[in-house]
Tab-separated table of N, CA and C in Angstrom:
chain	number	residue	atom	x	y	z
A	1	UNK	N	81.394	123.082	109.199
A	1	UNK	CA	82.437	122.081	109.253
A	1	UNK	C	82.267	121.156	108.055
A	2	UNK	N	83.174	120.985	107.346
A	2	UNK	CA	83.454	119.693	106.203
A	2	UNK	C	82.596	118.822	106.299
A	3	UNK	N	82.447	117.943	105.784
A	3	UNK	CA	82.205	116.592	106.178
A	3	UNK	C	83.360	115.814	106.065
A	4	UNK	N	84.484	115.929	105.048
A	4	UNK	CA	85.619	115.147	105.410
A	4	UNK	C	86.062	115.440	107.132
A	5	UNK	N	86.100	116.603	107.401
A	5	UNK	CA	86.708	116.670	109.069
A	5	UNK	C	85.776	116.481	109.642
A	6	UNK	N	84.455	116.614	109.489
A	6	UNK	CA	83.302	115.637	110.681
A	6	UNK	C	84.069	114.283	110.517
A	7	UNK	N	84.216	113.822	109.476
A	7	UNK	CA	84.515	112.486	109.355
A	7	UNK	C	85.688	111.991	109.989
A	8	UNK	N	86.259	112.772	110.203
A	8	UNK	CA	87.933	112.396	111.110
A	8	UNK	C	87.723	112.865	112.004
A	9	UNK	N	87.274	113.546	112.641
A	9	UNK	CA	86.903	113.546	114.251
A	9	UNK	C	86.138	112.096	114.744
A	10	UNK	N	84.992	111.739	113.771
A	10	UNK	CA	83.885	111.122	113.921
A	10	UNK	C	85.318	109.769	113.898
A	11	UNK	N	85.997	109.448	113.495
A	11	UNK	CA	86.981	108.473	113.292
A	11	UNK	C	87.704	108.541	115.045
A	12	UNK	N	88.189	109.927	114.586
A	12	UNK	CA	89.188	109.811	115.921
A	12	UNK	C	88.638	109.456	117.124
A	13	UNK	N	87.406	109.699	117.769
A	13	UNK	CA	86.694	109.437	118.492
A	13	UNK	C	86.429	107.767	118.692
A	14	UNK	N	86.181	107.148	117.872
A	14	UNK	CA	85.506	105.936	117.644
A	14	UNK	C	87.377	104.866	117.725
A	15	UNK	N	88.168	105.573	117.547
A	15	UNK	CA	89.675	105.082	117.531
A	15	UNK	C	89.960	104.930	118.779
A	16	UNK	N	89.447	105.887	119.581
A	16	UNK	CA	90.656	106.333	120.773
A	16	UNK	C	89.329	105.429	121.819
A	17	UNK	N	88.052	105.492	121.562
A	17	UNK	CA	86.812	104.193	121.869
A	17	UNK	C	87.497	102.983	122.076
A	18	UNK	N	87.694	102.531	120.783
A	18	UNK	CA	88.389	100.962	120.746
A	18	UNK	C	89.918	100.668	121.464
A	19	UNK	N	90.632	101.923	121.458
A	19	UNK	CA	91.619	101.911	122.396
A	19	UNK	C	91.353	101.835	123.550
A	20	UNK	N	90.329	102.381	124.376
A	20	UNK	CA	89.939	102.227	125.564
A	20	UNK	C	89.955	100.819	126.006
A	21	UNK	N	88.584	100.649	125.177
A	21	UNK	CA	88.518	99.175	124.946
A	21	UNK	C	89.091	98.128	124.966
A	22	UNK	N	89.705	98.419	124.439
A	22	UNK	CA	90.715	97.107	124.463
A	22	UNK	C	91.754	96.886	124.870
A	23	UNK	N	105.641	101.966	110.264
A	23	UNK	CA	104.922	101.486	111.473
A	23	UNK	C	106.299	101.792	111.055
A	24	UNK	N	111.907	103.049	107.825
A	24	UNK	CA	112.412	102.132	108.888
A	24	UNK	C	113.600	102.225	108.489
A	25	UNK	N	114.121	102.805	110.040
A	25	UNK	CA	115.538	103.074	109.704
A	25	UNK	C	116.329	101.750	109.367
A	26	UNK	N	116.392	101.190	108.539
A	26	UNK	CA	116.889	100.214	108.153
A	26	UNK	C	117.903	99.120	109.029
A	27	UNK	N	117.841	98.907	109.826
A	27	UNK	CA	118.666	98.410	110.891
A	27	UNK	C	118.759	96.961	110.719
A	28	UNK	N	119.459	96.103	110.650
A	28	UNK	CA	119.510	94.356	110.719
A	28	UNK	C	118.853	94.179	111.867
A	29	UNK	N	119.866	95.479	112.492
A	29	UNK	CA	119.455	94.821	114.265
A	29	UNK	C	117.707	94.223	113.755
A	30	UNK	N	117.066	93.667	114.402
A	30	UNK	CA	115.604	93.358	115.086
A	30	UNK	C	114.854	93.121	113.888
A	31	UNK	N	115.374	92.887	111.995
A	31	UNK	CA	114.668	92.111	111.149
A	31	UNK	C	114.881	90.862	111.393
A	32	UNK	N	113.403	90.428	111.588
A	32	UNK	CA	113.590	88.701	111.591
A	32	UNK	C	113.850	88.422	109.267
A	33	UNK	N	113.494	87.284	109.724
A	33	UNK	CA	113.920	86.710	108.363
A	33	UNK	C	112.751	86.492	106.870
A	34	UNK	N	111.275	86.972	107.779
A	34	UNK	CA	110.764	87.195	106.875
A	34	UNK	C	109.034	86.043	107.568
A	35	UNK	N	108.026	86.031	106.774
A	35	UNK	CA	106.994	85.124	107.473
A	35	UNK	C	106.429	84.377	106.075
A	36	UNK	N	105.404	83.371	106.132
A	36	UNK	CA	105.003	82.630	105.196
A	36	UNK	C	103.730	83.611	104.571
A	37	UNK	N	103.411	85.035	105.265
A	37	UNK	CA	102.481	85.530	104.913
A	37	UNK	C	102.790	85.924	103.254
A	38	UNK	N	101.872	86.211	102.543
A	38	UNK	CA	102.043	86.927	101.168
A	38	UNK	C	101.215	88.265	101.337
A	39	UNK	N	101.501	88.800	100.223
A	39	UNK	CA	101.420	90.318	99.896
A	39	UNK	C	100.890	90.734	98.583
A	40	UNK	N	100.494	91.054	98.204
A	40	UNK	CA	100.252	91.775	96.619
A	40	UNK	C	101.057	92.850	96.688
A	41	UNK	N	102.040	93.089	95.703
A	41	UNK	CA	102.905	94.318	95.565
A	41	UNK	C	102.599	94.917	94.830
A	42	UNK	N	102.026	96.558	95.389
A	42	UNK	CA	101.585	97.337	94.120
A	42	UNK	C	103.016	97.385	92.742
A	43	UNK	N	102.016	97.820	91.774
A	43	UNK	CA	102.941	98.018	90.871
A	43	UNK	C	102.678	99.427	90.247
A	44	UNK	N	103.545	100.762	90.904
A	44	UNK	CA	103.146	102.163	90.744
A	44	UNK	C	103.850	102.708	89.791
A	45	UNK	N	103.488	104.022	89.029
A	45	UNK	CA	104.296	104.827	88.195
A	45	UNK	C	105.988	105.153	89.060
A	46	UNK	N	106.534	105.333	88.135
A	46	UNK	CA	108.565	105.855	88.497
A	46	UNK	C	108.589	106.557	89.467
A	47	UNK	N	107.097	107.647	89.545
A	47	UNK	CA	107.602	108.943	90.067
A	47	UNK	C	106.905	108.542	91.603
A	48	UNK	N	105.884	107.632	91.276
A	48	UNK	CA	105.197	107.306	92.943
A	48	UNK	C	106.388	106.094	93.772
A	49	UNK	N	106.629	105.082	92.609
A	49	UNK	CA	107.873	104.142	92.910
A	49	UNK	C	109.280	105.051	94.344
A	50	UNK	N	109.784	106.035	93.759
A	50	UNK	CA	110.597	106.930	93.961
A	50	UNK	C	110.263	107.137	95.097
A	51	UNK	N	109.465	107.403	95.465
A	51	UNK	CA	108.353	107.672	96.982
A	51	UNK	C	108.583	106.504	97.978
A	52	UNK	N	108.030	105.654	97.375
A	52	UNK	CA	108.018	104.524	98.344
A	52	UNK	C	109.262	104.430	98.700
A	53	UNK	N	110.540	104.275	97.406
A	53	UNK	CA	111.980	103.803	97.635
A	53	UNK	C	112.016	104.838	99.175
A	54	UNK	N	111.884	105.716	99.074
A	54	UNK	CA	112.622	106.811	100.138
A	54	UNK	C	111.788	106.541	101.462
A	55	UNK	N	110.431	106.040	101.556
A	55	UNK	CA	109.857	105.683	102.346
A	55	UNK	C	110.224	104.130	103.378
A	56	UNK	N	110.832	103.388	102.073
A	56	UNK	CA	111.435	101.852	102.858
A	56	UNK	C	112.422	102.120	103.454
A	57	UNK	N	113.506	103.302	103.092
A	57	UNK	CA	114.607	103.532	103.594
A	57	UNK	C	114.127	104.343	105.155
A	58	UNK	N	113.308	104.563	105.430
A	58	UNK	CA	113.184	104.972	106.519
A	58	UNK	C	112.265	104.357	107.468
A	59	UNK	N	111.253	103.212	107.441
A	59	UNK	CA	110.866	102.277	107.947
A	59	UNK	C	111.490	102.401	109.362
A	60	UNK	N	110.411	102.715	110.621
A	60	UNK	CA	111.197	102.376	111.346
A	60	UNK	C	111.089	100.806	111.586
A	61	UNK	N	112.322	99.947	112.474
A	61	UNK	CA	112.688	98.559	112.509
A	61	UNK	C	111.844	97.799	113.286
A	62	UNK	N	111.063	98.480	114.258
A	62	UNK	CA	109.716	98.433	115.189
A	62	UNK	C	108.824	99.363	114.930
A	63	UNK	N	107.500	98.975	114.834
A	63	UNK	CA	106.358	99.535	114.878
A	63	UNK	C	105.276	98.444	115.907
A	64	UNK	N	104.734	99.540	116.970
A	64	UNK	CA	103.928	98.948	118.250
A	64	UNK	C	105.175	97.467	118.390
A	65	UNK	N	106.249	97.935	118.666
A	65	UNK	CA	106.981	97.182	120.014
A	65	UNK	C	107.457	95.663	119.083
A	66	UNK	N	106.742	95.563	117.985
A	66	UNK	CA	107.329	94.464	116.919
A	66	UNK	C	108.074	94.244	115.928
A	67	UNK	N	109.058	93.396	115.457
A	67	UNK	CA	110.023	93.834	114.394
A	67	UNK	C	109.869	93.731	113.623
A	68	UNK	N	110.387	94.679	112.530
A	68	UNK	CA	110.058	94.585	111.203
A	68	UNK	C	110.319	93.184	110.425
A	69	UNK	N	109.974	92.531	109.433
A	69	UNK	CA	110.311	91.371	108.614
A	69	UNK	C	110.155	91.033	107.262
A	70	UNK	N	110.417	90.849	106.149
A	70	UNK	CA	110.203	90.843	104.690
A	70	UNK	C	109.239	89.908	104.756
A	71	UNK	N	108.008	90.109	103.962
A	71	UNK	CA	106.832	88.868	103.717
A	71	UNK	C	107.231	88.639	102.113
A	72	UNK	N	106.350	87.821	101.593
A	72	UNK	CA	106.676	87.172	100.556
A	72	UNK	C	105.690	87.772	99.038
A	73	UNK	N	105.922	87.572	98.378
A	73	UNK	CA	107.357	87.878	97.664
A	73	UNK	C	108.192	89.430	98.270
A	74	UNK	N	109.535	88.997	98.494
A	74	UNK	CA	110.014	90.276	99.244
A	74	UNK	C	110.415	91.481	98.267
A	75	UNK	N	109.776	92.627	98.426
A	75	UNK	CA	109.594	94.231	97.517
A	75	UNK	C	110.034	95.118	98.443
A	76	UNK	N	110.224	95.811	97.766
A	76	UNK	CA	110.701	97.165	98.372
A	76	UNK	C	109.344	98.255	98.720
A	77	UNK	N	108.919	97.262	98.257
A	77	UNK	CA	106.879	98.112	98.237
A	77	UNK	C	106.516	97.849	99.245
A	78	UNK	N	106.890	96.527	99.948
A	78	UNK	CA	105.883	96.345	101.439
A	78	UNK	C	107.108	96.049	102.469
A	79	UNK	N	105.976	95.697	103.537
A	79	UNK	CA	107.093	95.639	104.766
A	79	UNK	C	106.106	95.124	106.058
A	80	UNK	N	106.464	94.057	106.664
A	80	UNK	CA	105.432	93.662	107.882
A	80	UNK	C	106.154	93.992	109.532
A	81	UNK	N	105.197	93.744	110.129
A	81	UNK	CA	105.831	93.810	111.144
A	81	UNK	C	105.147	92.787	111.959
A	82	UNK	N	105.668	92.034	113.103
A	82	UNK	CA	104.812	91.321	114.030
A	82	UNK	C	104.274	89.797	113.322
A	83	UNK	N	103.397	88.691	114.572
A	83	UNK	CA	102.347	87.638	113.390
A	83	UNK	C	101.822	87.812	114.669
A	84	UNK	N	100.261	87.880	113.637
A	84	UNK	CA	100.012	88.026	112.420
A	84	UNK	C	101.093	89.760	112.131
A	85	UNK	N	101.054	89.822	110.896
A	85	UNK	CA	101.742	91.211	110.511
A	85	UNK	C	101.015	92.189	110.498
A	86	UNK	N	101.601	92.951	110.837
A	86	UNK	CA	100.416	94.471	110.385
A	86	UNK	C	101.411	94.499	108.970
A	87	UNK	N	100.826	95.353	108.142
A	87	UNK	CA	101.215	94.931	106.750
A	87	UNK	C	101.089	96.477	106.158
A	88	UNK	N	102.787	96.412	105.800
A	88	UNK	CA	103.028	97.844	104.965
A	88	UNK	C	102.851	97.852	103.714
A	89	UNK	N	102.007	98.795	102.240
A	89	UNK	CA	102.219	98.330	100.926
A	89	UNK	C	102.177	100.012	100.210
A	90	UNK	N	103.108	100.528	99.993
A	90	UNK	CA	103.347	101.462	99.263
A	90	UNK	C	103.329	101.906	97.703
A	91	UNK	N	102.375	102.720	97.356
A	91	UNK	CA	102.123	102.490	95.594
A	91	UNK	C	100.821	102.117	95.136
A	92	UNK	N	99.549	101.909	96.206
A	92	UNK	CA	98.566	100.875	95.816
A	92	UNK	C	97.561	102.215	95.374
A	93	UNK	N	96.876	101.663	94.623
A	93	UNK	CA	95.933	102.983	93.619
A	93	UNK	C	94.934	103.856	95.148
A	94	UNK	N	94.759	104.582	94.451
A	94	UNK	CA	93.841	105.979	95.295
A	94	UNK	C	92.434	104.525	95.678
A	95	UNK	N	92.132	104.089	97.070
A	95	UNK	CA	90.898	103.877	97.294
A	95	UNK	C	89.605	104.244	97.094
A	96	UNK	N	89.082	103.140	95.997
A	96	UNK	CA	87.357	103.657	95.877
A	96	UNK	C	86.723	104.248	97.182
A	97	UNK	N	87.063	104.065	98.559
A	97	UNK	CA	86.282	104.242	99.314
A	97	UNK	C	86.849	106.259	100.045
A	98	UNK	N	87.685	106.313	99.166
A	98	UNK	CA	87.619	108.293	99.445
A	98	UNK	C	87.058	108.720	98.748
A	99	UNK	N	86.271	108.527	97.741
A	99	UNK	CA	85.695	108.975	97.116
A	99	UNK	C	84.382	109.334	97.636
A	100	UNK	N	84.026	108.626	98.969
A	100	UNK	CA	82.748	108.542	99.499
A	100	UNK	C	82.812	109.197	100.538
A	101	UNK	N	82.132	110.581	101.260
A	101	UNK	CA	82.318	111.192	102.585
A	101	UNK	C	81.621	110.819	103.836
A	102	UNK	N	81.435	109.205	103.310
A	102	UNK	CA	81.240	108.863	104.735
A	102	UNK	C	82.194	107.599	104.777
A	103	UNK	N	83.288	108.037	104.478
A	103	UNK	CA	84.496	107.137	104.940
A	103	UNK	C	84.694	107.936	106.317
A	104	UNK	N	85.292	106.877	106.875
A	104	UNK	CA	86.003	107.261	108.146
A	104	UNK	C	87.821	107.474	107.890
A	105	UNK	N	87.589	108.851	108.631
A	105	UNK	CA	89.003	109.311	108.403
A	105	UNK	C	90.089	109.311	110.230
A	106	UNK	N	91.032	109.422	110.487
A	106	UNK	CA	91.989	110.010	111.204
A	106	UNK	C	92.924	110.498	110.707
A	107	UNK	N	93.288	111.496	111.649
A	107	UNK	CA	94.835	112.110	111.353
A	107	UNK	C	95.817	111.501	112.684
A	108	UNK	N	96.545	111.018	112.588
A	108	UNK	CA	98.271	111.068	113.426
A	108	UNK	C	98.916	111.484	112.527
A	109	UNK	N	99.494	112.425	114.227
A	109	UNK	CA	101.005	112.801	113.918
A	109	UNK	C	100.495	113.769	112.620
A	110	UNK	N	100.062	114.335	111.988
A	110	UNK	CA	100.111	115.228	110.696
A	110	UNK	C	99.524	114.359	109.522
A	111	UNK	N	99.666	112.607	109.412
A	111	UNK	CA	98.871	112.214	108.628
A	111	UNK	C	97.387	111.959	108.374
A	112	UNK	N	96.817	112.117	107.236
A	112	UNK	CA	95.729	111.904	106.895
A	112	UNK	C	95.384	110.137	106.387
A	113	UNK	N	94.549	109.525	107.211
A	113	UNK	CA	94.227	108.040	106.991
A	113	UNK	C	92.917	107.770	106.782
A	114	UNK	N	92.439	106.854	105.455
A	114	UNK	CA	91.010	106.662	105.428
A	114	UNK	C	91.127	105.607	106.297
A	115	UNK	N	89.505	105.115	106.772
A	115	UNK	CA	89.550	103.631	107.670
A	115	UNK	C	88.640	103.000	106.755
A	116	UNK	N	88.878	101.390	106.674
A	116	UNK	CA	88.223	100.628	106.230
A	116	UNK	C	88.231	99.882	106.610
A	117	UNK	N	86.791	98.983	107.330
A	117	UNK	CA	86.906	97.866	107.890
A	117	UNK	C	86.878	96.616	106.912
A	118	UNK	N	87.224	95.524	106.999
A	118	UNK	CA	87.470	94.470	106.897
A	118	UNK	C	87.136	93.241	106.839
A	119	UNK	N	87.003	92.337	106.148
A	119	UNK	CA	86.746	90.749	107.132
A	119	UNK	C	87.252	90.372	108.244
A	120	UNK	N	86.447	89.969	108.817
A	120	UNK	CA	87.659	89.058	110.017
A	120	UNK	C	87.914	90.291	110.887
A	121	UNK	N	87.068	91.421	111.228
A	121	UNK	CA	87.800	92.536	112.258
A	121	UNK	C	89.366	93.201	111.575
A	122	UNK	N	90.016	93.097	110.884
A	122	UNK	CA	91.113	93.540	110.893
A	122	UNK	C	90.488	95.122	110.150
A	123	UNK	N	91.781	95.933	109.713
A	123	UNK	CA	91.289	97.235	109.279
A	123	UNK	C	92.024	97.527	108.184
A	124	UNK	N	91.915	98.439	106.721
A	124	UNK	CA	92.985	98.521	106.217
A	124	UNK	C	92.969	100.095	106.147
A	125	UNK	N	94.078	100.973	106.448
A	125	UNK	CA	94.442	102.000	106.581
A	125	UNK	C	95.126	102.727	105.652
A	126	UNK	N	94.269	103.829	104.666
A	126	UNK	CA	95.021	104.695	103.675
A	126	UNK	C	95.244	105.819	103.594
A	127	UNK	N	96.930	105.946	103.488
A	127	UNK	CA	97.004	107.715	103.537
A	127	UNK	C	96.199	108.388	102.496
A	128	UNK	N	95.625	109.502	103.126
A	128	UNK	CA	94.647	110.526	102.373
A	128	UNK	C	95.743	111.763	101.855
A	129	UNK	N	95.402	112.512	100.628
A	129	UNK	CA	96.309	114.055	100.554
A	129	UNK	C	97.673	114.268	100.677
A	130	UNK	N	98.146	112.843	100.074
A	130	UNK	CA	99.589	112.536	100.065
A	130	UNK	C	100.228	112.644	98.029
A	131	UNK	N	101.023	112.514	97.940
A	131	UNK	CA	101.717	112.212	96.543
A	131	UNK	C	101.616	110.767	96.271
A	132	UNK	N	101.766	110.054	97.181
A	132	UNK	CA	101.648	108.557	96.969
A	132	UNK	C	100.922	108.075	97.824
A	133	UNK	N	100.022	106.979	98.043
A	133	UNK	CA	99.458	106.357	98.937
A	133	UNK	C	99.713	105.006	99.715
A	134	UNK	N	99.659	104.915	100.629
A	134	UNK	CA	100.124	103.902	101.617
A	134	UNK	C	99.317	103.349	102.167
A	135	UNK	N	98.948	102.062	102.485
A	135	UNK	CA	98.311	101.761	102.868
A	135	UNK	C	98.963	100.441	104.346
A	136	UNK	N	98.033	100.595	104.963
A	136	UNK	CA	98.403	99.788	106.330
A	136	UNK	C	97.302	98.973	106.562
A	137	UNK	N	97.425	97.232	107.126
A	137	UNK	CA	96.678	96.716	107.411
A	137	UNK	C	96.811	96.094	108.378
A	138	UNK	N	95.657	96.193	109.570
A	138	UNK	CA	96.041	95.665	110.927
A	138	UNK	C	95.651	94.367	111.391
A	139	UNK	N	96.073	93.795	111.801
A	139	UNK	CA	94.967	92.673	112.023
A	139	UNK	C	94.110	92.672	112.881
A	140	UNK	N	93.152	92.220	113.364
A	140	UNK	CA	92.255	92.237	114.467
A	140	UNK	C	92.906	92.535	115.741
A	141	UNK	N	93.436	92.185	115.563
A	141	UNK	CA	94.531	91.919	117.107
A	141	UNK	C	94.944	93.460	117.297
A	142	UNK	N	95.289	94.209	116.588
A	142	UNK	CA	95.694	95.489	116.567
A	142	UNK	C	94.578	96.586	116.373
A	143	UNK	N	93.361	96.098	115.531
A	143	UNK	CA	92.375	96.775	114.784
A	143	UNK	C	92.154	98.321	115.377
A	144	UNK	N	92.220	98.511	117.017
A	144	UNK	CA	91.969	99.780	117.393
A	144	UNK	C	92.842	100.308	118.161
A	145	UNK	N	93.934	100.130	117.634
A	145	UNK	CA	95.367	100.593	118.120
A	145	UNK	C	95.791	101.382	117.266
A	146	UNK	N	96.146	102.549	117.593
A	146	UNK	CA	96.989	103.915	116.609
A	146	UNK	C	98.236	103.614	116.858
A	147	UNK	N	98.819	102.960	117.736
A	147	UNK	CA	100.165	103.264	117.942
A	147	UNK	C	101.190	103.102	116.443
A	148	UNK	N	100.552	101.706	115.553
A	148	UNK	CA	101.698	101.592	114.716
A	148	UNK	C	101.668	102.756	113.639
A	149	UNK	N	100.203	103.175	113.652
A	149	UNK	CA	100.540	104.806	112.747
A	149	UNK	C	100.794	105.811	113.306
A	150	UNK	N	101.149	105.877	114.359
A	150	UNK	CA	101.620	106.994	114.977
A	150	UNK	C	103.638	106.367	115.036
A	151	UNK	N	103.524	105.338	114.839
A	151	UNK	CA	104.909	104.998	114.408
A	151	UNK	C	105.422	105.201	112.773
A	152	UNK	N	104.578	105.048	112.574
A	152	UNK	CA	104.858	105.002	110.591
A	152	UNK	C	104.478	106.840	110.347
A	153	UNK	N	104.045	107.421	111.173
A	153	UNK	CA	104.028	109.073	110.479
A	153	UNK	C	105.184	109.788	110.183
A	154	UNK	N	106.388	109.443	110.991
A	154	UNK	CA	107.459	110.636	110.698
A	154	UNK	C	107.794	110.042	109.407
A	155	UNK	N	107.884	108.823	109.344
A	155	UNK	CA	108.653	108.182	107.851
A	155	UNK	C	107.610	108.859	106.644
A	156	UNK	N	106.620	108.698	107.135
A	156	UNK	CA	105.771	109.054	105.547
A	156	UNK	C	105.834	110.507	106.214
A	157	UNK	N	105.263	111.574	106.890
A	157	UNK	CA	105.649	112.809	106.867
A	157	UNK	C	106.931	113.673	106.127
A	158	UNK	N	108.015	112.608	105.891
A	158	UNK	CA	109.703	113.043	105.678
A	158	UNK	C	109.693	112.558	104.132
A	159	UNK	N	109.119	111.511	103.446
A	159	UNK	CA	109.085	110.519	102.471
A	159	UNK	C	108.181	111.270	101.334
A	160	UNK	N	106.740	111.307	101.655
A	160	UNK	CA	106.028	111.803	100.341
A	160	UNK	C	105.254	112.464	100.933
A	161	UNK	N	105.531	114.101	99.765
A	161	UNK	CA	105.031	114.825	100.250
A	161	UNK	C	103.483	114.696	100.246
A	162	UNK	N	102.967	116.183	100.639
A	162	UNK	CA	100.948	116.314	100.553
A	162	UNK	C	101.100	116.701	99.252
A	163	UNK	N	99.583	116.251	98.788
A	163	UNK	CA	98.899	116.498	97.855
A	163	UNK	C	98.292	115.591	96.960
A	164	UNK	N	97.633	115.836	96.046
A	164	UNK	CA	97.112	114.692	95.265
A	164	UNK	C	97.521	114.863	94.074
């Protein structure tokens, strides 16, 4: 067995743990107006850009039961949902931390996600073996909840393809 797929089992396990324990079709309906949170907006090549565009357009308007909302400065690169936000950012460079096989991985739904923990408990979540990379950040409050990536997979499944 791999060690990348030891490593995503070894993830999935330790996910579905903290679950025990304890993201757009573009719609007006259910966007609020936006939060005081900020964002860093990647700034990606045309051809990864292109990706994301097709990826915002399919956003679903809820992810885990909360509505979507523009954070600040508002891009077509990110996208929040909820407060605190779980926090969408499309375009952001390949993570130093895949490079290492003892990242922690999961798959939903067909996607591949590195895990990285955080300050403060929250988590930040990057698609693995994609064309573009995405990244998701949860806050504590959410930290061992799959649901909002199991909400955000069909959009990136349909959006950018596999591969590196």
């Amino acid at each position: 067995m791999s060690s990348h797929r030891r490593a995503l089992l070894i993830a999935v396990s330790a996910a579905a743990c903290l679950s025990a324990a304890a993201v757009y079709v573009l719609g007006f309906s259910g966007v609020t107006s936006g939060t005081d949170e900020k964002v860093a907006v990647p700034v990606p090549d045309p051809r990864t850009a292109g990706y994301c565009a097709a990826l915002h357009a399919r956003l679903p308007a809820k992810v885990n039961g909360l509505p979507q909302h523009d954070l600040k400065p508002v891009s077509g690169l990110t996208a929040g949902w909820g407060d605190p936000p779980i926090v969408l950012r499309c375009g952001v460079p390949r993570p130093a931390a895949d490079a290492s096989a003892s990242t922690d991985g999961v798959e939903v739904d067909g996607v591949g996600w590195s895990i990285e923990p955080q300050p403060g408990g929250s988590f930040r979540l990057t698609t693995t073996l994609r064309k573009a990379y995405v990244e998701v950040t949860l806050p504590k409050k959410y930290a061992g909840d799959l649901d909002p990536l199991t909400d955000l997979a069909g959009a990136v499944k349909k959006t950018i393809p596999e591969g590196i």
